[in-house]
Amino acid sequence: MFQSHYLWERTVATLNPFRAFAPKRALLAGSVALSLLLTGCSDTSQPDTAAKVVRPVSSEIVSNHDQQQLHFSGTVSASTRAELSFQSSGRIVELMAKEGSQVSQGDVLARLDAANAQIGLALARTELENAKVEYQRANTLFNGQHGISKSQLDEITLRYHMAQNKLKEAQKKLDDTYLIAPFDGVISRQSANNYTVIQANETIFTLHDLSQMEVVIDVPEAVMVSTTPKANIFATSPLFPKHTFALHVSEYQTEPDPMTRTYQVTLGLETQSGAQLLPGMHVQVVSQWQPETSHVSVPLTAISPDNLGHQYVWVIDNQSRLNKRQIETGSLQGNRVQVLASLQAGEHIVTSGTQRLSQGLQVRPLYQ
């Protein structure tokens, strides 16, 4: 009886395979239901803990930049300078100065071999003495009873005057064997050595008067034609970071350089104790002035163009949100741009990184 019941169960299981797993299915369904019940009882009202990211941006408070500036690169030079040379050729026999020597006006700096010049001077003196004696005798004869003709006297007088001129020329040739300092100064460069043969007008020394210095700059034509109020001009040098050197316009060219189209302007340099600028040094020249009309200015990096070519800035409101605002720009002043309209002093603007900003974006200003 038991065996036949077992066979019956096997047959049923074969005909309906899902019935064999009915107890397991019931157990699995119960587990899922319990899990859903526990989930439903859990707290689903937990707040979102992820903090909202606020983008930091570089910014500044707009203000009136009344004082305008222009910057130029300048070169220091001596106001009085000269390249010294002999006016005749010859062999240098003595150099009395060297580079860095402080000399005074009238000092002998170098000397040429003067043997031939001395011989020439002696001959000229002898010739003048003979001509003088002949002239005196002829003048006596012309005025006496044993007189000579007027034409003879004129000829003798001419020879006498020529002898006088020859003596002056001979004396000048001897004087030209000496190189004399024309003014007080410092020998900045020596271009010839002792015992060398030089030609006339060949530079031997370069002399600078360091008591009067100047700065030379090249100014673009756009700046030359602009009318600006009286400017405060000064120079700075990295060699003397604690000093500024006052400048004033001394002279300027009215024709531009054909290659650079710039005008050379010479600025007088006022001396300052404790800081001596030397010829050839480079300085930064700053020209400052107060414009007649005052406008705010913003950094060049704060301005971005739109697709229509308009210029705009990002303004930060009181809730630290961005507002895109179109502006009217003026002249470029160094790394800043003058704003003529649509922006007021005291407003906050983004100064860099404006490419990825959007209207209404909340930001965290980082003031510079």
CSV table of C-alpha atoms in Angstrom, one decimal:
chain,number,residue,atom,x,y,z
A,1,MET,CA,0.0,0.0,0.0
A,2,PHE,CA,2.8,2.4,0.9
A,3,GLN,CA,4.8,1.5,-2.2
A,4,SER,CA,1.8,2.3,-4.5
A,5,HIS,CA,1.4,5.7,-2.8
A,6,TYR,CA,5.0,6.5,-3.5
A,7,LEU,CA,4.7,5.5,-7.1
A,8,TRP,CA,1.7,7.8,-7.4
A,9,GLU,CA,3.7,10.8,-6.1
A,10,ARG,CA,6.5,10.1,-8.5
A,11,THR,CA,4.0,10.0,-11.4
A,12,VAL,CA,2.4,13.3,-10.4
A,13,ALA,CA,5.8,14.9,-10.0
A,14,THR,CA,6.7,13.7,-13.5
A,15,LEU,CA,3.6,15.1,-15.0
A,16,ASN,CA,3.8,18.5,-13.1
A,17,PRO,CA,7.5,19.3,-12.2
A,18,PHE,CA,6.7,22.6,-10.4
A,19,ARG,CA,4.7,20.8,-7.8
A,20,ALA,CA,7.8,19.1,-6.6
A,21,PHE,CA,9.3,22.5,-5.7
A,22,ALA,CA,6.2,23.9,-4.1
A,23,PRO,CA,7.5,24.0,-0.5
A,24,LYS,CA,10.7,25.8,-1.6
A,25,ARG,CA,8.7,28.3,-3.6
A,26,ALA,CA,6.6,29.0,-0.6
A,27,LEU,CA,9.7,29.6,1.5
A,28,LEU,CA,11.2,32.0,-1.0
A,29,ALA,CA,8.0,34.0,-1.4
A,30,GLY,CA,7.8,34.3,2.4
A,31,SER,CA,11.4,35.7,2.5
A,32,VAL,CA,10.7,38.3,-0.2
A,33,ALA,CA,7.5,39.4,1.6
A,34,LEU,CA,9.4,39.8,4.9
A,35,SER,CA,12.1,41.8,3.2
A,36,LEU,CA,9.6,44.1,1.6
A,37,LEU,CA,7.8,44.5,4.9
A,38,LEU,CA,11.0,45.5,6.7
A,39,THR,CA,11.9,47.9,3.9
A,40,GLY,CA,8.5,49.5,4.2
A,41,CYS,CA,9.0,50.0,7.8
A,42,SER,CA,12.4,51.7,7.4
A,43,ASP,CA,12.8,55.5,7.6
A,44,THR,CA,12.7,57.0,4.1
A,45,SER,CA,12.7,60.6,5.2
A,46,GLN,CA,16.6,61.0,5.6
A,47,PRO,CA,17.8,64.4,4.2
A,48,ASP,CA,20.3,64.6,1.3
A,49,THR,CA,23.7,65.1,2.9
A,50,ALA,CA,25.5,66.0,-0.4
A,51,ALA,CA,26.5,69.7,0.0
A,52,LYS,CA,25.7,72.0,-2.9
A,53,VAL,CA,29.0,73.1,-4.6
A,54,VAL,CA,29.5,76.9,-4.9
A,55,ARG,CA,32.1,77.8,-7.5
A,56,PRO,CA,34.9,80.2,-6.4
A,57,VAL,CA,35.8,83.0,-8.8
A,58,SER,CA,38.4,85.7,-8.8
A,59,SER,CA,36.8,89.1,-8.4
A,60,GLU,CA,37.3,92.8,-7.5
A,61,ILE,CA,35.3,95.8,-6.5
A,62,VAL,CA,35.0,98.3,-9.3
A,63,SER,CA,36.6,101.6,-8.5
A,64,ASN,CA,37.7,104.8,-10.3
A,65,HIS,CA,41.2,104.4,-11.6
A,66,ASP,CA,41.7,108.1,-12.3
A,67,GLN,CA,45.4,108.1,-12.6
A,68,GLN,CA,46.5,106.9,-16.0
A,69,GLN,CA,49.9,105.3,-16.7
A,70,LEU,CA,52.2,104.6,-19.7
A,71,HIS,CA,55.3,102.4,-19.4
A,72,PHE,CA,58.4,102.6,-21.6
A,73,SER,CA,61.8,100.9,-21.7
A,74,GLY,CA,64.6,103.5,-21.4
A,75,THR,CA,68.4,103.6,-21.7
A,76,VAL,CA,70.5,105.8,-19.5
A,77,SER,CA,73.2,108.0,-21.1
A,78,ALA,CA,75.3,111.0,-20.1
A,79,SER,CA,73.9,114.3,-21.2
A,80,THR,CA,77.5,115.5,-22.1
A,81,ARG,CA,79.6,112.8,-23.8
A,82,ALA,CA,82.3,112.8,-26.4
A,83,GLU,CA,84.5,110.4,-28.4
A,84,LEU,CA,88.0,111.8,-28.1
A,85,SER,CA,90.6,111.5,-31.0
A,86,PHE,CA,93.7,113.1,-32.3
A,87,GLN,CA,93.3,115.4,-35.3
A,88,SER,CA,96.5,114.1,-36.9
A,89,SER,CA,97.9,110.6,-37.4
A,90,GLY,CA,100.9,109.3,-35.6
A,91,ARG,CA,102.2,106.8,-33.0
A,92,ILE,CA,101.0,106.9,-29.4
A,93,VAL,CA,103.9,107.2,-27.0
A,94,GLU,CA,102.0,107.8,-23.8
A,95,LEU,CA,98.5,107.2,-22.3
A,96,MET,CA,97.9,109.2,-19.2
A,97,ALA,CA,94.3,107.9,-18.5
A,98,LYS,CA,92.5,104.5,-18.5
A,99,GLU,CA,88.9,103.3,-18.3
A,100,GLY,CA,87.3,104.6,-15.1
A,101,SER,CA,89.7,107.5,-14.7
A,102,GLN,CA,88.2,110.7,-13.3
A,103,VAL,CA,89.6,113.6,-15.4
A,104,SER,CA,89.3,117.3,-15.3
A,105,GLN,CA,89.0,119.8,-18.2
A,106,GLY,CA,92.4,120.5,-19.6
A,107,ASP,CA,94.1,117.3,-18.5
A,108,VAL,CA,96.4,115.6,-21.0
A,109,LEU,CA,95.0,112.1,-21.7
A,110,ALA,CA,97.4,110.9,-24.4
A,111,ARG,CA,100.4,112.0,-26.4
A,112,LEU,CA,101.7,111.2,-29.9
A,113,ASP,CA,105.3,111.1,-31.1
A,114,ALA,CA,106.0,114.9,-31.6
A,115,ALA,CA,109.5,114.7,-33.2
A,116,ASN,CA,108.4,115.8,-36.7
A,117,ALA,CA,106.1,118.4,-35.3
A,118,GLN,CA,108.9,119.9,-33.2
A,119,ILE,CA,111.2,120.1,-36.3
A,120,GLY,CA,108.5,121.7,-38.3
A,121,LEU,CA,107.9,124.3,-35.6
A,122,ALA,CA,111.6,125.1,-35.4
A,123,LEU,CA,111.8,125.6,-39.2
A,124,ALA,CA,108.7,127.8,-39.2
A,125,ARG,CA,110.2,130.0,-36.5
A,126,THR,CA,113.4,130.5,-38.5
A,127,GLU,CA,111.5,131.3,-41.6
A,128,LEU,CA,109.4,133.8,-39.8
A,129,GLU,CA,112.5,135.5,-38.3
A,130,ASN,CA,114.1,135.9,-41.8
A,131,ALA,CA,110.9,137.2,-43.3
A,132,LYS,CA,110.5,139.7,-40.5
A,133,VAL,CA,114.0,141.1,-41.0
A,134,GLU,CA,113.4,141.4,-44.8
A,135,TYR,CA,110.1,143.1,-44.2
A,136,GLN,CA,111.6,145.6,-41.8
A,137,ARG,CA,114.4,146.5,-44.2
A,138,ALA,CA,112.1,146.8,-47.2
A,139,ASN,CA,109.8,149.1,-45.2
A,140,THR,CA,112.7,151.3,-44.3
A,141,LEU,CA,113.9,151.5,-47.9
A,142,PHE,CA,110.4,152.3,-49.1
A,143,ASN,CA,110.1,155.2,-46.8
A,144,GLY,CA,113.7,156.4,-47.3
A,145,GLN,CA,115.5,158.1,-50.2
A,146,HIS,CA,116.8,154.8,-51.5
A,147,GLY,CA,113.3,153.5,-51.7
A,148,ILE,CA,111.8,150.5,-53.4
A,149,SER,CA,108.7,150.2,-55.4
A,150,LYS,CA,105.3,149.6,-53.9
A,151,SER,CA,105.0,146.3,-55.7
A,152,GLN,CA,108.3,145.1,-54.2
A,153,LEU,CA,107.2,146.1,-50.7
A,154,ASP,CA,103.8,144.3,-51.2
A,155,GLU,CA,105.6,141.1,-52.2
A,156,ILE,CA,107.9,141.1,-49.2
A,157,THR,CA,105.0,141.9,-46.9
A,158,LEU,CA,103.1,138.9,-48.3
A,159,ARG,CA,106.0,136.6,-47.6
A,160,TYR,CA,106.1,137.9,-44.0
A,161,HIS,CA,102.4,137.2,-43.5
A,162,MET,CA,102.8,133.7,-45.0
A,163,ALA,CA,105.6,133.0,-42.6
A,164,GLN,CA,103.4,134.0,-39.7
A,165,ASN,CA,100.7,131.6,-40.8
A,166,LYS,CA,103.2,128.8,-41.2
A,167,LEU,CA,104.3,129.2,-37.7
A,168,LYS,CA,100.7,129.0,-36.4
A,169,GLU,CA,100.2,125.8,-38.5
A,170,ALA,CA,103.4,124.3,-37.1
A,171,GLN,CA,102.4,125.2,-33.6
A,172,LYS,CA,98.9,123.6,-34.1
A,173,LYS,CA,100.5,120.4,-35.4
A,174,LEU,CA,102.6,120.2,-32.2
A,175,ASP,CA,99.5,120.9,-30.1
A,176,ASP,CA,97.6,118.2,-31.9
A,177,THR,CA,100.1,115.6,-30.6
A,178,TYR,CA,98.4,116.1,-27.2
A,179,LEU,CA,94.9,114.7,-26.4
A,180,ILE,CA,93.2,117.1,-24.0
A,181,ALA,CA,90.0,116.5,-21.9
A,182,PRO,CA,87.4,119.0,-23.1
A,183,PHE,CA,85.3,118.8,-19.8
A,184,ASP,CA,85.2,117.1,-16.4
A,185,GLY,CA,84.1,113.5,-16.6
A,186,VAL,CA,85.0,109.8,-16.4
A,187,ILE,CA,86.7,107.7,-19.1
A,188,SER,CA,84.1,105.1,-20.0
A,189,ARG,CA,86.0,103.4,-22.7
A,190,GLN,CA,89.6,103.1,-24.1
A,191,SER,CA,89.8,102.2,-27.8
A,192,ALA,CA,93.5,102.3,-28.5
A,193,ASN,CA,96.7,101.0,-26.8
A,194,ASN,CA,100.0,102.5,-26.2
A,195,TYR,CA,102.7,102.5,-29.0
A,196,THR,CA,100.1,101.9,-31.7
A,197,VAL,CA,99.9,103.9,-34.9
A,198,ILE,CA,96.5,105.6,-35.3
A,199,GLN,CA,94.9,107.6,-38.0
A,200,ALA,CA,93.4,111.1,-37.6
A,201,ASN,CA,90.0,111.2,-36.0
A,202,GLU,CA,90.3,107.6,-34.7
A,203,THR,CA,88.6,107.3,-31.3
A,204,ILE,CA,91.0,106.9,-28.4
A,205,PHE,CA,88.8,107.5,-25.4
A,206,THR,CA,85.1,107.9,-24.7
A,207,LEU,CA,84.4,110.5,-22.0
A,208,HIS,CA,81.1,110.9,-20.1
A,209,ASP,CA,80.1,113.6,-17.7
A,210,LEU,CA,78.2,111.7,-15.0
A,211,SER,CA,77.0,114.8,-13.2
A,212,GLN,CA,74.3,115.2,-15.8
A,213,MET,CA,72.4,112.1,-16.9
A,214,GLU,CA,69.5,111.5,-19.2
A,215,VAL,CA,67.2,108.7,-20.3
A,216,VAL,CA,66.3,108.0,-23.9
A,217,ILE,CA,63.0,106.3,-24.8
A,218,ASP,CA,61.1,105.4,-28.0
A,219,VAL,CA,57.6,106.7,-28.1
A,220,PRO,CA,54.9,105.3,-30.5
A,221,GLU,CA,53.3,107.9,-32.8
A,222,ALA,CA,49.9,107.3,-31.3
A,223,VAL,CA,51.2,108.6,-28.0
A,224,MET,CA,53.1,111.5,-29.5
A,225,VAL,CA,49.9,112.9,-31.1
A,226,SER,CA,47.7,112.4,-28.1
A,227,THR,CA,47.0,115.4,-25.9
A,228,THR,CA,47.4,114.6,-22.3
A,229,PRO,CA,47.7,116.9,-19.2
A,230,LYS,CA,51.0,117.5,-17.6
A,231,ALA,CA,52.4,114.1,-16.6
A,232,ASN,CA,54.5,113.0,-13.7
A,233,ILE,CA,57.4,111.1,-15.2
A,234,PHE,CA,59.9,108.9,-13.3
A,235,ALA,CA,62.1,105.9,-13.7
A,236,THR,CA,62.7,102.8,-11.7
A,237,SER,CA,65.5,100.3,-11.8
A,238,PRO,CA,65.8,96.7,-10.4
A,239,LEU,CA,69.3,97.6,-9.3
A,240,PHE,CA,67.8,100.2,-6.9
A,241,PRO,CA,64.4,98.9,-5.9
A,242,LYS,CA,63.9,101.5,-3.1
A,243,HIS,CA,64.5,104.5,-5.4
A,244,THR,CA,62.6,106.3,-8.0
A,245,PHE,CA,64.3,108.8,-10.3
A,246,ALA,CA,62.4,112.0,-11.3
A,247,LEU,CA,62.5,112.8,-15.0
A,248,HIS,CA,61.6,115.8,-17.2
A,249,VAL,CA,61.3,116.1,-21.0
A,250,SER,CA,64.5,117.6,-22.3
A,251,GLU,CA,64.0,117.2,-26.1
A,252,TYR,CA,62.3,115.1,-28.6
A,253,GLN,CA,62.5,114.2,-32.3
A,254,THR,CA,59.8,115.4,-34.7
A,255,GLU,CA,60.6,112.7,-37.3
A,256,PRO,CA,60.0,109.0,-36.6
A,257,ASP,CA,62.4,106.2,-37.1
A,258,PRO,CA,61.7,104.8,-40.6
A,259,MET,CA,61.8,101.2,-39.4
A,260,THR,CA,60.0,101.3,-36.0
A,261,ARG,CA,57.8,104.4,-36.6
A,262,THR,CA,58.7,105.7,-33.1
A,263,TYR,CA,60.0,109.0,-31.9
A,264,GLN,CA,63.0,109.3,-29.7
A,265,VAL,CA,62.4,111.4,-26.6
A,266,THR,CA,65.2,112.5,-24.3
A,267,LEU,CA,64.3,112.9,-20.6
A,268,GLY,CA,66.5,114.7,-18.1
A,269,LEU,CA,67.4,112.7,-15.1
A,270,GLU,CA,67.6,114.4,-11.7
A,271,THR,CA,70.5,113.1,-9.7
A,272,GLN,CA,69.8,111.2,-6.4
A,273,SER,CA,72.3,110.5,-3.6
A,274,GLY,CA,73.0,106.9,-2.9
A,275,ALA,CA,71.9,105.6,-6.3
A,276,GLN,CA,74.1,106.3,-9.4
A,277,LEU,CA,72.8,105.2,-12.7
A,278,LEU,CA,75.5,104.6,-15.3
A,279,PRO,CA,75.4,105.0,-19.1
A,280,GLY,CA,74.0,102.0,-20.8
A,281,MET,CA,71.8,100.8,-17.9
A,282,HIS,CA,68.2,100.0,-18.7
A,283,VAL,CA,65.3,101.5,-16.7
A,284,GLN,CA,61.5,101.4,-16.7
A,285,VAL,CA,60.0,104.8,-17.4
A,286,VAL,CA,56.5,105.5,-16.0
A,287,SER,CA,54.4,108.4,-17.2
A,288,GLN,CA,51.4,109.2,-14.9
A,289,TRP,CA,48.7,111.8,-15.4
A,290,GLN,CA,45.2,112.7,-14.3
A,291,PRO,CA,42.6,112.5,-17.1
A,292,GLU,CA,40.1,115.4,-17.6
A,293,THR,CA,37.2,112.9,-17.4
A,294,SER,CA,37.0,110.1,-14.9
A,295,HIS,CA,35.9,106.5,-15.8
A,296,VAL,CA,36.1,103.2,-14.1
A,297,SER,CA,38.4,100.5,-15.5
A,298,VAL,CA,38.4,96.8,-15.3
A,299,PRO,CA,41.1,94.1,-15.9
A,300,LEU,CA,41.4,93.0,-19.5
A,301,THR,CA,40.7,89.4,-18.4
A,302,ALA,CA,37.3,90.4,-17.0
A,303,ILE,CA,35.9,91.3,-20.5
A,304,SER,CA,34.5,88.7,-22.9
A,305,PRO,CA,32.9,89.1,-26.3
A,306,ASP,CA,29.6,87.5,-27.3
A,307,ASN,CA,28.7,86.2,-30.7
A,308,LEU,CA,27.6,89.6,-31.9
A,309,GLY,CA,30.9,91.2,-31.0
A,310,HIS,CA,29.6,93.0,-27.9
A,311,GLN,CA,31.7,93.3,-24.8
A,312,TYR,CA,30.4,92.2,-21.5
A,313,VAL,CA,31.4,91.4,-17.9
A,314,TRP,CA,29.9,89.2,-15.2
A,315,VAL,CA,28.5,91.2,-12.3
A,316,ILE,CA,28.0,89.6,-8.9
A,317,ASP,CA,24.8,90.6,-7.1
A,318,ASN,CA,24.0,90.7,-3.4
A,319,GLN,CA,23.1,87.0,-3.4
A,320,SER,CA,26.4,86.1,-5.0
A,321,ARG,CA,24.8,85.2,-8.3
A,322,LEU,CA,26.1,86.2,-11.7
A,323,ASN,CA,24.5,88.6,-14.1
A,324,LYS,CA,25.8,89.1,-17.6
A,325,ARG,CA,26.0,92.8,-18.5
A,326,GLN,CA,27.0,94.4,-21.8
A,327,ILE,CA,29.4,97.4,-21.4
A,328,GLU,CA,30.9,100.1,-23.6
A,329,THR,CA,34.7,100.0,-23.5
A,330,GLY,CA,37.2,102.9,-24.0
A,331,SER,CA,41.0,103.0,-24.3
A,332,LEU,CA,43.4,100.3,-23.2
A,333,GLN,CA,45.5,101.4,-20.2
A,334,GLY,CA,48.2,98.8,-19.6
A,335,ASN,CA,46.4,95.6,-18.5
A,336,ARG,CA,43.1,97.4,-17.9
A,337,VAL,CA,40.3,98.7,-20.1
A,338,GLN,CA,38.4,101.9,-19.5
A,339,VAL,CA,34.6,101.3,-19.2
A,340,LEU,CA,32.6,104.3,-20.5
A,341,ALA,CA,29.1,103.1,-19.6
A,342,SER,CA,26.9,100.4,-17.8
A,343,LEU,CA,29.3,99.8,-14.9
A,344,GLN,CA,29.5,101.8,-11.6
A,345,ALA,CA,32.1,102.1,-9.0
A,346,GLY,CA,31.4,99.8,-6.0
A,347,GLU,CA,30.0,96.9,-8.1
A,348,HIS,CA,31.5,93.4,-7.9
A,349,ILE,CA,32.8,91.7,-11.1
A,350,VAL,CA,34.5,88.5,-12.0
A,351,THR,CA,38.1,89.2,-13.1
A,352,SER,CA,39.2,85.9,-14.7
A,353,GLY,CA,37.9,82.6,-15.9
A,354,THR,CA,34.8,84.0,-17.5
A,355,GLN,CA,34.5,81.4,-20.3
A,356,ARG,CA,32.5,78.8,-18.3
A,357,LEU,CA,30.2,81.0,-16.4
A,358,SER,CA,26.4,81.2,-16.8
A,359,GLN,CA,23.6,83.5,-15.9
A,360,GLY,CA,22.4,83.1,-12.3
A,361,LEU,CA,25.2,80.8,-11.3
A,362,GLN,CA,26.0,81.1,-7.6
A,363,VAL,CA,29.6,81.8,-6.8
A,364,ARG,CA,32.0,82.5,-4.0
A,365,PRO,CA,33.9,85.7,-4.7
A,366,LEU,CA,37.7,85.7,-4.0
A,367,TYR,CA,38.7,89.3,-3.9
A,368,GLN,CA,42.2,90.3,-5.0
